[in-house]
N, CA, C and O atoms as a GROMACS GRO file, in nm:
protein
  560
    1UNK      N    1   0.076  -0.121   0.009
    1UNK     CA    2   0.003  -0.013   0.032
    1UNK      C    3   0.106   0.127   0.001
    1UNK      O    4   0.219   0.145   0.045
    2UNK      N    5   0.032   0.210  -0.084
    2UNK     CA    6   0.155   0.314  -0.079
    2UNK      C    7   0.141   0.410   0.026
    2UNK      O    8   0.025   0.427   0.062
    3UNK      N    9   0.219   0.472   0.079
    3UNK     CA   10   0.225   0.572   0.180
    3UNK      C   11   0.246   0.729   0.113
    3UNK      O   12   0.288   0.761   0.002
    4UNK      N   13   0.200   0.807   0.221
    4UNK     CA   14   0.269   0.948   0.201
    4UNK      C   15   0.395   0.950   0.221
    4UNK      O   16   0.449   1.046   0.167
    5UNK      N   17   0.476   0.868   0.289
    5UNK     CA   18   0.580   0.868   0.320
    5UNK      C   19   0.700   0.849   0.213
    5UNK      O   20   0.810   0.903   0.204
    6UNK      N   21   0.619   0.729   0.118
    6UNK     CA   22   0.702   0.695   0.008
    6UNK      C   23   0.653   0.793  -0.084
    6UNK      O   24   0.706   0.770  -0.193
    7UNK      N   25   0.591   0.872  -0.089
    7UNK     CA   26   0.548   0.994  -0.182
    7UNK      C   27   0.702   1.085  -0.158
    7UNK      O   28   0.800   1.101  -0.230
    8UNK      N   29   0.672   1.126  -0.041
    8UNK     CA   30   0.779   1.227  -0.004
    8UNK      C   31   0.911   1.157  -0.008
    8UNK      O   32   0.991   1.243  -0.045
    9UNK      N   33   0.977   1.039   0.012
    9UNK     CA   34   1.121   0.967  -0.033
    9UNK      C   35   1.116   0.964  -0.179
    9UNK      O   36   1.227   0.961  -0.231
   10UNK      N   37   1.025   0.963  -0.249
   10UNK     CA   38   1.042   0.971  -0.404
   10UNK      C   39   1.091   1.100  -0.425
   10UNK      O   40   1.206   1.114  -0.467
   11UNK      N   41   1.010   1.211  -0.399
   11UNK     CA   42   1.052   1.329  -0.408
   11UNK      C   43   1.173   1.404  -0.371
   11UNK      O   44   1.215   1.508  -0.420
   12UNK      N   45   1.227   1.326  -0.268
   12UNK     CA   46   1.356   1.376  -0.195
   12UNK      C   47   1.442   1.305  -0.306
   12UNK      O   48   1.515   1.377  -0.375
   13UNK      N   49   1.440   1.183  -0.324
   13UNK     CA   50   1.530   1.109  -0.430
   13UNK      C   51   1.536   1.203  -0.546
   13UNK      O   52   1.649   1.232  -0.585
   14UNK      N   53   1.422   1.261  -0.613
   14UNK     CA   54   1.399   1.376  -0.722
   14UNK      C   55   1.506   1.505  -0.692
   14UNK      O   56   1.589   1.551  -0.770
   15UNK      N   57   1.479   1.542  -0.573
   15UNK     CA   58   1.564   1.646  -0.531
   15UNK      C   59   1.732   1.622  -0.543
   15UNK      O   60   1.812   1.708  -0.581
   16UNK      N   61   1.758   1.501  -0.507
   16UNK     CA   62   1.916   1.480  -0.509
   16UNK      C   63   1.964   1.466  -0.664
   16UNK      O   64   2.072   1.506  -0.706
   17UNK      N   65   1.843   1.392  -0.753
   17UNK     CA   66   1.899   1.375  -0.895
   17UNK      C   67   1.902   1.530  -0.949
   17UNK      O   68   1.998   1.568  -1.015
   18UNK      N   69   1.772   1.635  -0.913
   18UNK     CA   70   1.793   1.756  -0.988
   18UNK      C   71   1.903   1.866  -0.942
   18UNK      O   72   1.924   1.971  -1.003
   19UNK      N   73   1.957   1.831  -0.843
   19UNK     CA   74   2.061   1.878  -0.787
   19UNK      C   75   2.186   1.852  -0.896
   19UNK      O   76   2.246   1.930  -0.970
   20UNK      N   77   2.198   1.727  -0.874
   20UNK     CA   78   2.311   1.682  -0.971
   20UNK      C   79   2.330   1.745  -1.094
   20UNK      O   80   2.438   1.792  -1.128
   21UNK      N   81   2.205   1.750  -1.174
   21UNK     CA   82   2.211   1.775  -1.299
   21UNK      C   83   2.205   1.931  -1.301
   21UNK      O   84   2.219   1.988  -1.410
   22UNK      N   85   2.184   2.010  -1.176
   22UNK     CA   86   2.245   2.156  -1.188
   22UNK      C   87   2.392   2.142  -1.199
   22UNK      O   88   2.458   2.180  -1.295
   23UNK      N   89   2.439   2.082  -1.091
   23UNK     CA   90   2.598   2.096  -1.071
   23UNK      C   91   2.657   2.050  -1.172
   23UNK      O   92   2.772   2.093  -1.185
   24UNK      N   93   2.608   1.947  -1.282
   24UNK     CA   94   2.688   1.881  -1.397
   24UNK      C   95   2.656   2.036  -1.495
   24UNK      O   96   2.744   2.092  -1.560
   25UNK      N   97   2.548   2.074  -1.489
   25UNK     CA   98   2.513   2.201  -1.631
   25UNK      C   99   2.651   2.295  -1.587
   25UNK      O  100   2.740   2.330  -1.664
   26UNK      N  101   2.644   2.320  -1.468
   26UNK     CA  102   2.717   2.439  -1.409
   26UNK      C  103   2.860   2.392  -1.426
   26UNK      O  104   2.945   2.481  -1.427
   27UNK      N  105   2.898   2.277  -1.438
   27UNK     CA  106   3.052   2.251  -1.448
   27UNK      C  107   3.047   2.257  -1.608
   27UNK      O  108   3.142   2.311  -1.666
   28UNK      N  109   2.963   2.216  -1.666
   28UNK     CA  110   2.978   2.235  -1.822
   28UNK      C  111   3.015   2.361  -1.895
   28UNK      O  112   3.096   2.373  -1.986
   29UNK      N  113   2.930   2.465  -1.830
   29UNK     CA  114   2.927   2.599  -1.843
   29UNK      C  115   3.079   2.684  -1.815
   29UNK      O  116   3.139   2.766  -1.885
   30UNK      N  117   3.108   2.628  -1.685
   30UNK     CA  118   3.246   2.680  -1.619
   30UNK      C  119   3.365   2.645  -1.741
   30UNK      O  120   3.455   2.723  -1.773
   31UNK      N  121   3.345   2.528  -1.792
   31UNK     CA  122   3.454   2.466  -1.863
   31UNK      C  123   3.434   2.470  -2.038
   31UNK      O  124   3.487   2.400  -2.124
   32UNK      N  125   3.346   2.571  -2.048
   32UNK     CA  126   3.286   2.571  -2.194
   32UNK      C  127   3.435   2.619  -2.308
   32UNK      O  128   3.448   2.593  -2.428
   33UNK      N  129   3.538   2.702  -2.208
   33UNK     CA  130   3.618   2.734  -2.274
   33UNK      C  131   3.755   2.634  -2.263
   33UNK      O  132   3.848   2.641  -2.343
   34UNK      N  133   3.751   2.550  -2.164
   34UNK     CA  134   3.884   2.481  -2.151
   34UNK      C  135   3.914   2.392  -2.220
   34UNK      O  136   3.880   2.274  -2.215
   35UNK      N  137   4.009   2.466  -2.319
   35UNK     CA  138   4.080   2.378  -2.427
   35UNK      C  139   4.207   2.264  -2.387
   35UNK      O  140   4.257   2.187  -2.468
   36UNK      N  141   4.232   2.271  -2.286
   36UNK     CA  142   4.308   2.163  -2.213
   36UNK      C  143   4.305   2.100  -2.055
   36UNK      O  144   4.330   2.179  -1.964
   37UNK      N  145   4.281   1.990  -2.031
   37UNK     CA  146   4.238   1.962  -1.906
   37UNK      C  147   4.364   1.867  -1.882
   37UNK      O  148   4.464   1.858  -1.954
   38UNK      N  149   4.331   1.786  -1.741
   38UNK     CA  150   4.476   1.727  -1.718
   38UNK      C  151   4.512   1.608  -1.796
   38UNK      O  152   4.619   1.552  -1.772
   39UNK      N  153   4.416   1.554  -1.907
   39UNK     CA  154   4.437   1.455  -1.975
   39UNK      C  155   4.532   1.516  -2.138
   39UNK      O  156   4.577   1.446  -2.228
   40UNK      N  157   4.534   1.661  -2.124
   40UNK     CA  158   4.581   1.746  -2.254
   40UNK      C  159   4.460   1.746  -2.364
   40UNK      O  160   4.483   1.800  -2.472
   41UNK      N  161   4.379   1.708  -2.349
   41UNK     CA  162   4.254   1.732  -2.435
   41UNK      C  163   4.131   1.828  -2.392
   41UNK      O  164   4.103   1.835  -2.273
   42UNK      N  165   4.062   1.898  -2.481
   42UNK     CA  166   3.954   2.009  -2.429
   42UNK      C  167   3.848   1.917  -2.351
   42UNK      O  168   3.833   1.796  -2.365
   43UNK      N  169   3.775   2.006  -2.264
   43UNK     CA  170   3.691   1.958  -2.170
   43UNK      C  171   3.587   1.902  -2.260
   43UNK      O  172   3.548   1.957  -2.363
   44UNK      N  173   3.536   1.762  -2.203
   44UNK     CA  174   3.415   1.716  -2.251
   44UNK      C  175   3.286   1.722  -2.195
   44UNK      O  176   3.279   1.698  -2.074
   45UNK      N  177   3.180   1.748  -2.255
   45UNK     CA  178   3.051   1.773  -2.205
   45UNK      C  179   2.991   1.656  -2.111
   45UNK      O  180   2.976   1.542  -2.155
   46UNK      N  181   2.963   1.687  -1.997
   46UNK     CA  182   2.935   1.586  -1.904
   46UNK      C  183   2.731   1.568  -1.879
   46UNK      O  184   2.658   1.663  -1.851
   47UNK      N  185   2.693   1.453  -1.895
   47UNK     CA  186   2.542   1.459  -1.880
   47UNK      C  187   2.523   1.348  -1.784
   47UNK      O  188   2.602   1.254  -1.778
   48UNK      N  189   2.390   1.360  -1.687
   48UNK     CA  190   2.374   1.283  -1.583
   48UNK      C  191   2.273   1.181  -1.642
   48UNK      O  192   2.183   1.227  -1.713
   49UNK      N  193   2.277   1.058  -1.621
   49UNK     CA  194   2.216   0.953  -1.644
   49UNK      C  195   2.125   0.904  -1.522
   49UNK      O  196   2.177   0.888  -1.411
   50UNK      N  197   2.026   0.887  -1.538
   50UNK     CA  198   1.909   0.876  -1.391
   50UNK      C  199   1.825   0.729  -1.456
   50UNK      O  200   1.788   0.696  -1.569
   51UNK      N  201   1.821   0.675  -1.343
   51UNK     CA  202   1.698   0.537  -1.332
   51UNK      C  203   1.662   0.530  -1.219
   51UNK      O  204   1.721   0.584  -1.125
   52UNK      N  205   1.529   0.440  -1.209
   52UNK     CA  206   1.469   0.426  -1.120
   52UNK      C  207   1.517   0.372  -0.964
   52UNK      O  208   1.610   0.292  -0.978
   53UNK      N  209   1.493   0.386  -0.869
   53UNK     CA  210   1.570   0.386  -0.747
   53UNK      C  211   1.512   0.271  -0.679
   53UNK      O  212   1.398   0.262  -0.633
   54UNK      N  213   1.618   0.174  -0.678
   54UNK     CA  214   1.584   0.005  -0.672
   54UNK      C  215   1.523  -0.020  -0.525
   54UNK      O  216   1.456  -0.117  -0.489
   55UNK      N  217   1.557   0.077  -0.460
   55UNK     CA  218   1.560   0.044  -0.281
   55UNK      C  219   1.363   0.060  -0.290
   55UNK      O  220   1.297   0.007  -0.201
   56UNK      N  221   1.309   0.120  -0.377
   56UNK     CA  222   1.146   0.160  -0.349
   56UNK      C  223   1.087   0.056  -0.475
   56UNK      O  224   0.981   0.080  -0.533
   57UNK      N  225   1.161  -0.042  -0.499
   57UNK     CA  226   1.086  -0.135  -0.592
   57UNK      C  227   0.974  -0.198  -0.514
   57UNK      O  228   0.863  -0.173  -0.560
   58UNK      N  229   0.976  -0.255  -0.431
   58UNK     CA  230   0.846  -0.263  -0.330
   58UNK      C  231   0.738  -0.177  -0.358
   58UNK      O  232   0.639  -0.214  -0.421
   59UNK      N  233   0.749  -0.094  -0.325
   59UNK     CA  234   0.659   0.010  -0.359
   59UNK      C  235   0.617   0.052  -0.482
   59UNK      O  236   0.515   0.119  -0.496
   60UNK      N  237   0.691   0.016  -0.577
   60UNK     CA  238   0.631   0.036  -0.699
   60UNK      C  239   0.534  -0.104  -0.741
   60UNK      O  240   0.433  -0.100  -0.812
   61UNK      N  241   0.598  -0.232  -0.674
   61UNK     CA  242   0.514  -0.314  -0.701
   61UNK      C  243   0.376  -0.302  -0.646
   61UNK      O  244   0.292  -0.356  -0.718
   62UNK      N  245   0.330  -0.246  -0.540
   62UNK     CA  246   0.203  -0.190  -0.510
   62UNK      C  247   0.115  -0.060  -0.534
   62UNK      O  248   0.007  -0.012  -0.498
   63UNK      N  249   0.277  -0.016  -0.656
   63UNK     CA  250   0.156   0.083  -0.703
   63UNK      C  251   0.182   0.246  -0.656
   63UNK      O  252   0.124   0.350  -0.688
   64UNK      N  253   0.296   0.218  -0.564
   64UNK     CA  254   0.344   0.330  -0.501
   64UNK      C  255   0.452   0.410  -0.578
   64UNK      O  256   0.505   0.364  -0.680
   65UNK      N  257   0.486   0.538  -0.525
   65UNK     CA  258   0.595   0.629  -0.586
   65UNK      C  259   0.711   0.570  -0.595
   65UNK      O  260   0.754   0.494  -0.508
   66UNK      N  261   0.767   0.596  -0.689
   66UNK     CA  262   0.944   0.519  -0.703
   66UNK      C  263   1.015   0.674  -0.753
   66UNK      O  264   1.000   0.762  -0.838
   67UNK      N  265   1.111   0.634  -0.625
   67UNK     CA  266   1.213   0.735  -0.655
   67UNK      C  267   1.319   0.713  -0.781
   67UNK      O  268   1.330   0.618  -0.859
   68UNK      N  269   1.381   0.817  -0.774
   68UNK     CA  270   1.487   0.797  -0.881
   68UNK      C  271   1.650   0.849  -0.852
   68UNK      O  272   1.688   0.944  -0.784
   69UNK      N  273   1.721   0.763  -0.920
   69UNK     CA  274   1.852   0.804  -0.856
   69UNK      C  275   1.981   0.828  -0.963
   69UNK      O  276   1.977   0.767  -1.070
   70UNK      N  277   2.057   0.886  -0.943
   70UNK     CA  278   2.185   0.908  -1.034
   70UNK      C  279   2.261   0.770  -1.087
   70UNK      O  280   2.320   0.717  -0.992
   71UNK      N  281   2.270   0.728  -1.158
   71UNK     CA  282   2.310   0.626  -1.238
   71UNK      C  283   2.453   0.629  -1.251
   71UNK      O  284   2.532   0.545  -1.210
   72UNK      N  285   2.475   0.728  -1.310
   72UNK     CA  286   2.616   0.801  -1.366
   72UNK      C  287   2.634   0.899  -1.421
   72UNK      O  288   2.537   0.943  -1.483
   73UNK      N  289   2.771   0.981  -1.426
   73UNK     CA  290   2.779   1.107  -1.521
   73UNK      C  291   2.838   1.079  -1.624
   73UNK      O  292   2.954   1.039  -1.610
   74UNK      N  293   2.797   1.086  -1.730
   74UNK     CA  294   2.900   1.032  -1.876
   74UNK      C  295   2.926   1.140  -1.930
   74UNK      O  296   2.857   1.241  -1.914
   75UNK      N  297   3.050   1.132  -2.015
   75UNK     CA  298   3.099   1.205  -2.083
   75UNK      C  299   3.011   1.205  -2.252
   75UNK      O  300   2.950   1.108  -2.298
   76UNK      N  301   3.025   1.313  -2.305
   76UNK     CA  302   2.966   1.321  -2.437
   76UNK      C  303   3.057   1.301  -2.529
   76UNK      O  304   3.157   1.370  -2.508
   77UNK      N  305   3.062   1.234  -2.623
   77UNK     CA  306   3.157   1.170  -2.722
   77UNK      C  307   3.146   1.255  -2.842
   77UNK      O  308   3.213   1.220  -2.939
   78UNK      N  309   3.079   1.352  -2.851
   78UNK     CA  310   3.044   1.446  -2.951
   78UNK      C  311   3.181   1.479  -3.032
   78UNK      O  312   3.271   1.442  -2.957
   79UNK      N  313   3.222   1.517  -3.117
   79UNK     CA  314   3.329   1.561  -3.158
   79UNK      C  315   3.346   1.713  -3.128
   79UNK      O  316   3.262   1.798  -3.157
   80UNK      N  317   3.489   1.741  -3.052
   80UNK     CA  318   3.506   1.880  -3.030
   80UNK      C  319   3.489   1.988  -3.169
   80UNK      O  320   3.501   1.966  -3.290
   81UNK      N  321   3.456   2.113  -3.091
   81UNK     CA  322   3.460   2.220  -3.217
   81UNK      C  323   3.594   2.233  -3.242
   81UNK      O  324   3.686   2.214  -3.164
   82UNK      N  325   3.601   2.284  -3.413
   82UNK     CA  326   3.716   2.363  -3.416
   82UNK      C  327   3.726   2.523  -3.474
   82UNK      O  328   3.661   2.568  -3.568
   83UNK      N  329   3.807   2.582  -3.407
   83UNK     CA  330   3.814   2.735  -3.464
   83UNK      C  331   3.955   2.750  -3.507
   83UNK      O  332   4.052   2.711  -3.442
   84UNK      N  333   3.958   2.810  -3.617
   84UNK     CA  334   4.075   2.896  -3.680
   84UNK      C  335   4.165   2.976  -3.579
   84UNK      O  336   4.127   3.093  -3.566
   85UNK      N  337   4.245   2.950  -3.525
   85UNK     CA  338   4.290   3.086  -3.424
   85UNK      C  339   4.455   3.043  -3.399
   85UNK      O  340   4.501   3.000  -3.293
   86UNK      N  341   4.533   3.067  -3.531
   86UNK     CA  342   4.683   3.032  -3.550
   86UNK      C  343   4.778   3.069  -3.406
   86UNK      O  344   4.875   2.999  -3.378
   87UNK      N  345   4.747   3.162  -3.338
   87UNK     CA  346   4.829   3.218  -3.219
   87UNK      C  347   4.762   3.160  -3.073
   87UNK      O  348   4.804   3.187  -2.960
   88UNK      N  349   4.675   3.096  -3.099
   88UNK     CA  350   4.640   3.029  -2.930
   88UNK      C  351   4.741   2.889  -2.899
   88UNK      O  352   4.757   2.793  -2.974
   89UNK      N  353   4.794   2.909  -2.781
   89UNK     CA  354   4.889   2.794  -2.745
   89UNK      C  355   4.844   2.656  -2.791
   89UNK      O  356   4.927   2.567  -2.811
   90UNK      N  357   4.712   2.637  -2.808
   90UNK     CA  358   4.659   2.479  -2.795
   90UNK      C  359   4.665   2.487  -2.936
   90UNK      O  360   4.639   2.374  -2.977
   91UNK      N  361   4.687   2.571  -3.041
   91UNK     CA  362   4.646   2.557  -3.177
   91UNK      C  363   4.738   2.409  -3.218
   91UNK      O  364   4.837   2.362  -3.162
   92UNK      N  365   4.667   2.362  -3.332
   92UNK     CA  366   4.768   2.283  -3.391
   92UNK      C  367   4.856   2.297  -3.519
   92UNK      O  368   4.890   2.414  -3.538
   93UNK      N  369   4.897   2.214  -3.602
   93UNK     CA  370   5.026   2.278  -3.712
   93UNK      C  371   4.924   2.345  -3.801
   93UNK      O  372   4.968   2.447  -3.853
   94UNK      N  373   4.797   2.313  -3.831
   94UNK     CA  374   4.732   2.382  -3.933
   94UNK      C  375   4.642   2.534  -3.870
   94UNK      O  376   4.570   2.598  -3.946
   95UNK      N  377   4.656   2.564  -3.755
   95UNK     CA  378   4.630   2.672  -3.676
   95UNK      C  379   4.466   2.657  -3.620
   95UNK      O  380   4.401   2.757  -3.591
   96UNK      N  381   4.419   2.538  -3.612
   96UNK     CA  382   4.284   2.518  -3.529
   96UNK      C  383   4.298   2.445  -3.438
   96UNK      O  384   4.349   2.333  -3.442
   97UNK      N  385   4.234   2.526  -3.306
   97UNK     CA  386   4.204   2.482  -3.191
   97UNK      C  387   4.091   2.398  -3.148
   97UNK      O  388   3.980   2.449  -3.134
   98UNK      N  389   4.109   2.292  -3.129
   98UNK     CA  390   3.998   2.220  -3.033
   98UNK      C  391   3.920   2.292  -2.933
   98UNK      O  392   3.983   2.361  -2.853
   99UNK      N  393   3.804   2.289  -2.925
   99UNK     CA  394   3.737   2.356  -2.839
   99UNK      C  395   3.619   2.275  -2.784
   99UNK      O  396   3.544   2.223  -2.867
  100UNK      N  397   3.591   2.257  -2.630
  100UNK     CA  398   3.482   2.163  -2.567
  100UNK      C  399   3.365   2.160  -2.659
  100UNK      O  400   3.338   2.256  -2.730
  101UNK      N  401   3.295   2.052  -2.658
  101UNK     CA  402   3.177   2.010  -2.698
  101UNK      C  403   3.045   2.044  -2.645
  101UNK      O  404   2.938   1.985  -2.661
  102UNK      N  405   3.077   2.167  -2.567
  102UNK     CA  406   2.966   2.219  -2.460
  102UNK      C  407   2.898   2.374  -2.565
  102UNK      O  408   2.959   2.466  -2.620
  103UNK      N  409   2.774   2.348  -2.557
  103UNK     CA  410   2.681   2.440  -2.618
  103UNK      C  411   2.615   2.518  -2.476
  103UNK      O  412   2.532   2.457  -2.409
  104UNK      N  413   2.656   2.640  -2.441
  104UNK     CA  414   2.646   2.698  -2.342
  104UNK      C  415   2.445   2.731  -2.302
  104UNK      O  416   2.390   2.746  -2.193
  105UNK      N  417   2.372   2.729  -2.476
  105UNK     CA  418   2.265   2.741  -2.445
  105UNK      C  419   2.199   2.618  -2.442
  105UNK      O  420   2.081   2.631  -2.410
  106UNK      N  421   2.229   2.519  -2.460
  106UNK     CA  422   2.185   2.363  -2.413
  106UNK      C  423   2.214   2.366  -2.272
  106UNK      O  424   2.117   2.324  -2.210
  107UNK      N  425   2.312   2.400  -2.196
  107UNK     CA  426   2.342   2.405  -2.090
  107UNK      C  427   2.239   2.485  -2.000
  107UNK      O  428   2.189   2.434  -1.900
  108UNK      N  429   2.215   2.596  -2.036
  108UNK     CA  430   2.124   2.684  -1.998
  108UNK      C  431   1.993   2.639  -1.979
  108UNK      O  432   1.930   2.673  -1.879
  109UNK      N  433   1.946   2.565  -2.064
  109UNK     CA  434   1.793   2.506  -2.089
  109UNK      C  435   1.809   2.380  -2.013
  109UNK      O  436   1.711   2.365  -1.940
  110UNK      N  437   1.879   2.299  -2.004
  110UNK     CA  438   1.900   2.173  -1.867
  110UNK      C  439   1.891   2.248  -1.752
  110UNK      O  440   1.801   2.231  -1.670
  111UNK      N  441   1.992   2.343  -1.739
  111UNK     CA  442   1.985   2.392  -1.569
  111UNK      C  443   1.840   2.436  -1.560
  111UNK      O  444   1.778   2.392  -1.464
  112UNK      N  445   1.778   2.513  -1.641
  112UNK     CA  446   1.620   2.598  -1.613
  112UNK      C  447   1.546   2.462  -1.584
  112UNK      O  448   1.486   2.455  -1.477
  113UNK      N  449   1.546   2.363  -1.662
  113UNK     CA  450   1.460   2.226  -1.633
  113UNK      C  451   1.513   2.163  -1.512
  113UNK      O  452   1.432   2.123  -1.430
  114UNK      N  453   1.622   2.150  -1.493
  114UNK     CA  454   1.644   2.077  -1.348
  114UNK      C  455   1.573   2.173  -1.228
  114UNK      O  456   1.499   2.139  -1.136
  115UNK      N  457   1.621   2.297  -1.263
  115UNK     CA  458   1.546   2.385  -1.131
  115UNK      C  459   1.391   2.372  -1.112
  115UNK      O  460   1.331   2.356  -1.005
  116UNK      N  461   1.345   2.381  -1.225
  116UNK     CA  462   1.173   2.386  -1.251
  116UNK      C  463   1.156   2.239  -1.191
  116UNK      O  464   1.080   2.232  -1.095
  117UNK      N  465   1.221   2.114  -1.236
  117UNK     CA  466   1.175   2.002  -1.165
  117UNK      C  467   1.221   1.977  -1.010
  117UNK      O  468   1.178   1.883  -0.942
  118UNK      N  469   1.315   2.077  -0.964
  118UNK     CA  470   1.328   2.083  -0.844
  118UNK      C  471   1.228   2.152  -0.756
  118UNK      O  472   1.196   2.105  -0.647
  119UNK      N  473   1.180   2.264  -0.804
  119UNK     CA  474   1.076   2.350  -0.745
  119UNK      C  475   0.954   2.244  -0.752
  119UNK      O  476   0.871   2.242  -0.661
  120UNK      N  477   0.944   2.168  -0.846
  120UNK     CA  478   0.809   2.084  -0.835
  120UNK      C  479   0.809   1.993  -0.719
  120UNK      O  480   0.717   1.988  -0.638
  121UNK      N  481   0.940   1.905  -0.715
  121UNK     CA  482   0.941   1.828  -0.613
  121UNK      C  483   0.915   1.894  -0.485
  121UNK      O  484   0.819   1.854  -0.419
  122UNK      N  485   1.010   2.017  -0.426
  122UNK     CA  486   0.990   2.083  -0.329
  122UNK      C  487   0.835   2.115  -0.307
  122UNK      O  488   0.798   2.088  -0.192
  123UNK      N  489   0.739   2.164  -0.390
  123UNK     CA  490   0.635   2.174  -0.375
  123UNK      C  491   0.543   2.079  -0.349
  123UNK      O  492   0.455   2.092  -0.264
  124UNK      N  493   0.567   1.951  -0.442
  124UNK     CA  494   0.488   1.813  -0.402
  124UNK      C  495   0.534   1.796  -0.259
  124UNK      O  496   0.437   1.773  -0.186
  125UNK      N  497   0.663   1.799  -0.186
  125UNK     CA  498   0.664   1.748  -0.059
  125UNK      C  499   0.604   1.848   0.058
  125UNK      O  500   0.564   1.811   0.169
  126UNK      N  501   0.606   1.993   0.006
  126UNK     CA  502   0.528   2.092   0.080
  126UNK      C  503   0.362   2.050   0.119
  126UNK      O  504   0.303   2.050   0.227
  127UNK      N  505   0.315   2.015  -0.030
  127UNK     CA  506   0.168   1.973  -0.010
  127UNK      C  507   0.129   1.865   0.056
  127UNK      O  508   0.017   1.858   0.106
  128UNK      N  509   0.208   1.781   0.063
  128UNK     CA  510   0.200   1.638   0.125
  128UNK      C  511   0.231   1.638   0.260
  128UNK      O  512   0.174   1.556   0.332
  129UNK      N  513   0.334   1.736   0.324
  129UNK     CA  514   0.349   1.770   0.461
  129UNK      C  515   0.224   1.843   0.504
  129UNK      O  516   0.180   1.823   0.618
  130UNK      N  517   0.149   1.946   0.404
  130UNK     CA  518   0.027   2.001   0.486
  130UNK      C  519  -0.084   1.915   0.522
  130UNK      O  520  -0.162   1.917   0.617
  131UNK      N  521  -0.068   1.812   0.384
  131UNK     CA  522  -0.213   1.707   0.414
  131UNK      C  523  -0.210   1.612   0.545
  131UNK      O  524  -0.309   1.560   0.597
  132UNK      N  525  -0.060   1.600   0.590
  132UNK     CA  526  -0.014   1.541   0.702
  132UNK      C  527  -0.055   1.609   0.783
  132UNK      O  528  -0.131   1.542   0.853
  133UNK      N  529  -0.048   1.741   0.828
  133UNK     CA  530  -0.047   1.818   0.902
  133UNK      C  531  -0.222   1.813   0.932
  133UNK      O  532  -0.269   1.767   1.036
  134UNK      N  533  -0.292   1.861   0.836
  134UNK     CA  534  -0.445   1.865   0.833
  134UNK      C  535  -0.478   1.735   0.900
  134UNK      O  536  -0.532   1.739   1.010
  135UNK      N  537  -0.451   1.622   0.844
  135UNK     CA  538  -0.505   1.469   0.933
  135UNK      C  539  -0.465   1.493   1.067
  135UNK      O  540  -0.533   1.442   1.156
  136UNK      N  541  -0.372   1.556   1.094
  136UNK     CA  542  -0.325   1.554   1.247
  136UNK      C  543  -0.394   1.627   1.369
  136UNK      O  544  -0.406   1.603   1.489
  137UNK      N  545  -0.439   1.741   1.269
  137UNK     CA  546  -0.530   1.839   1.336
  137UNK      C  547  -0.666   1.777   1.338
  137UNK      O  548  -0.742   1.796   1.432
  138UNK      N  549  -0.704   1.683   1.206
  138UNK     CA  550  -0.853   1.647   1.251
  138UNK      C  551  -0.878   1.534   1.373
  138UNK      O  552  -0.982   1.513   1.434
  139UNK      N  553  -0.776   1.482   1.385
  139UNK     CA  554  -0.745   1.396   1.465
  139UNK      C  555  -0.748   1.445   1.634
  139UNK      O  556  -0.755   1.371   1.732
  140UNK      N  557  -0.741   1.592   1.631
  140UNK     CA  558  -0.712   1.654   1.813
  140UNK      C  559  -0.872   1.658   1.826
  140UNK      O  560  -0.925   1.693   1.932
   0.00000   0.00000   0.00000
């Protein structure tokens, strides 16, 4: 039988997942111009992979809320952007610089989506808390 606490747990797990999505988007934006990392290559865009939370599988069998968790943070294998800039210290012998495969506009859209999902889950937790409080008030 689904419970309100399982709904709160599902929303809380989504808060953690959305926080991770925002952190990864911020990292991508911060490194959008990094032409050389620790491995000598330009920064590669990172993306968050989510999956259902296995701990609440029992609740899902009963029709309850299922949480989400971060399965992994993966690198985007899209090719690097090339820009002709022969004076750049990382330019190749033809004068082209490899730039990260990060599109700041895409990252901003991802970050806005994650923040909206975060707000929606906060609102869900608040509504459930208010419902529990009203149920307790009825019992008095």
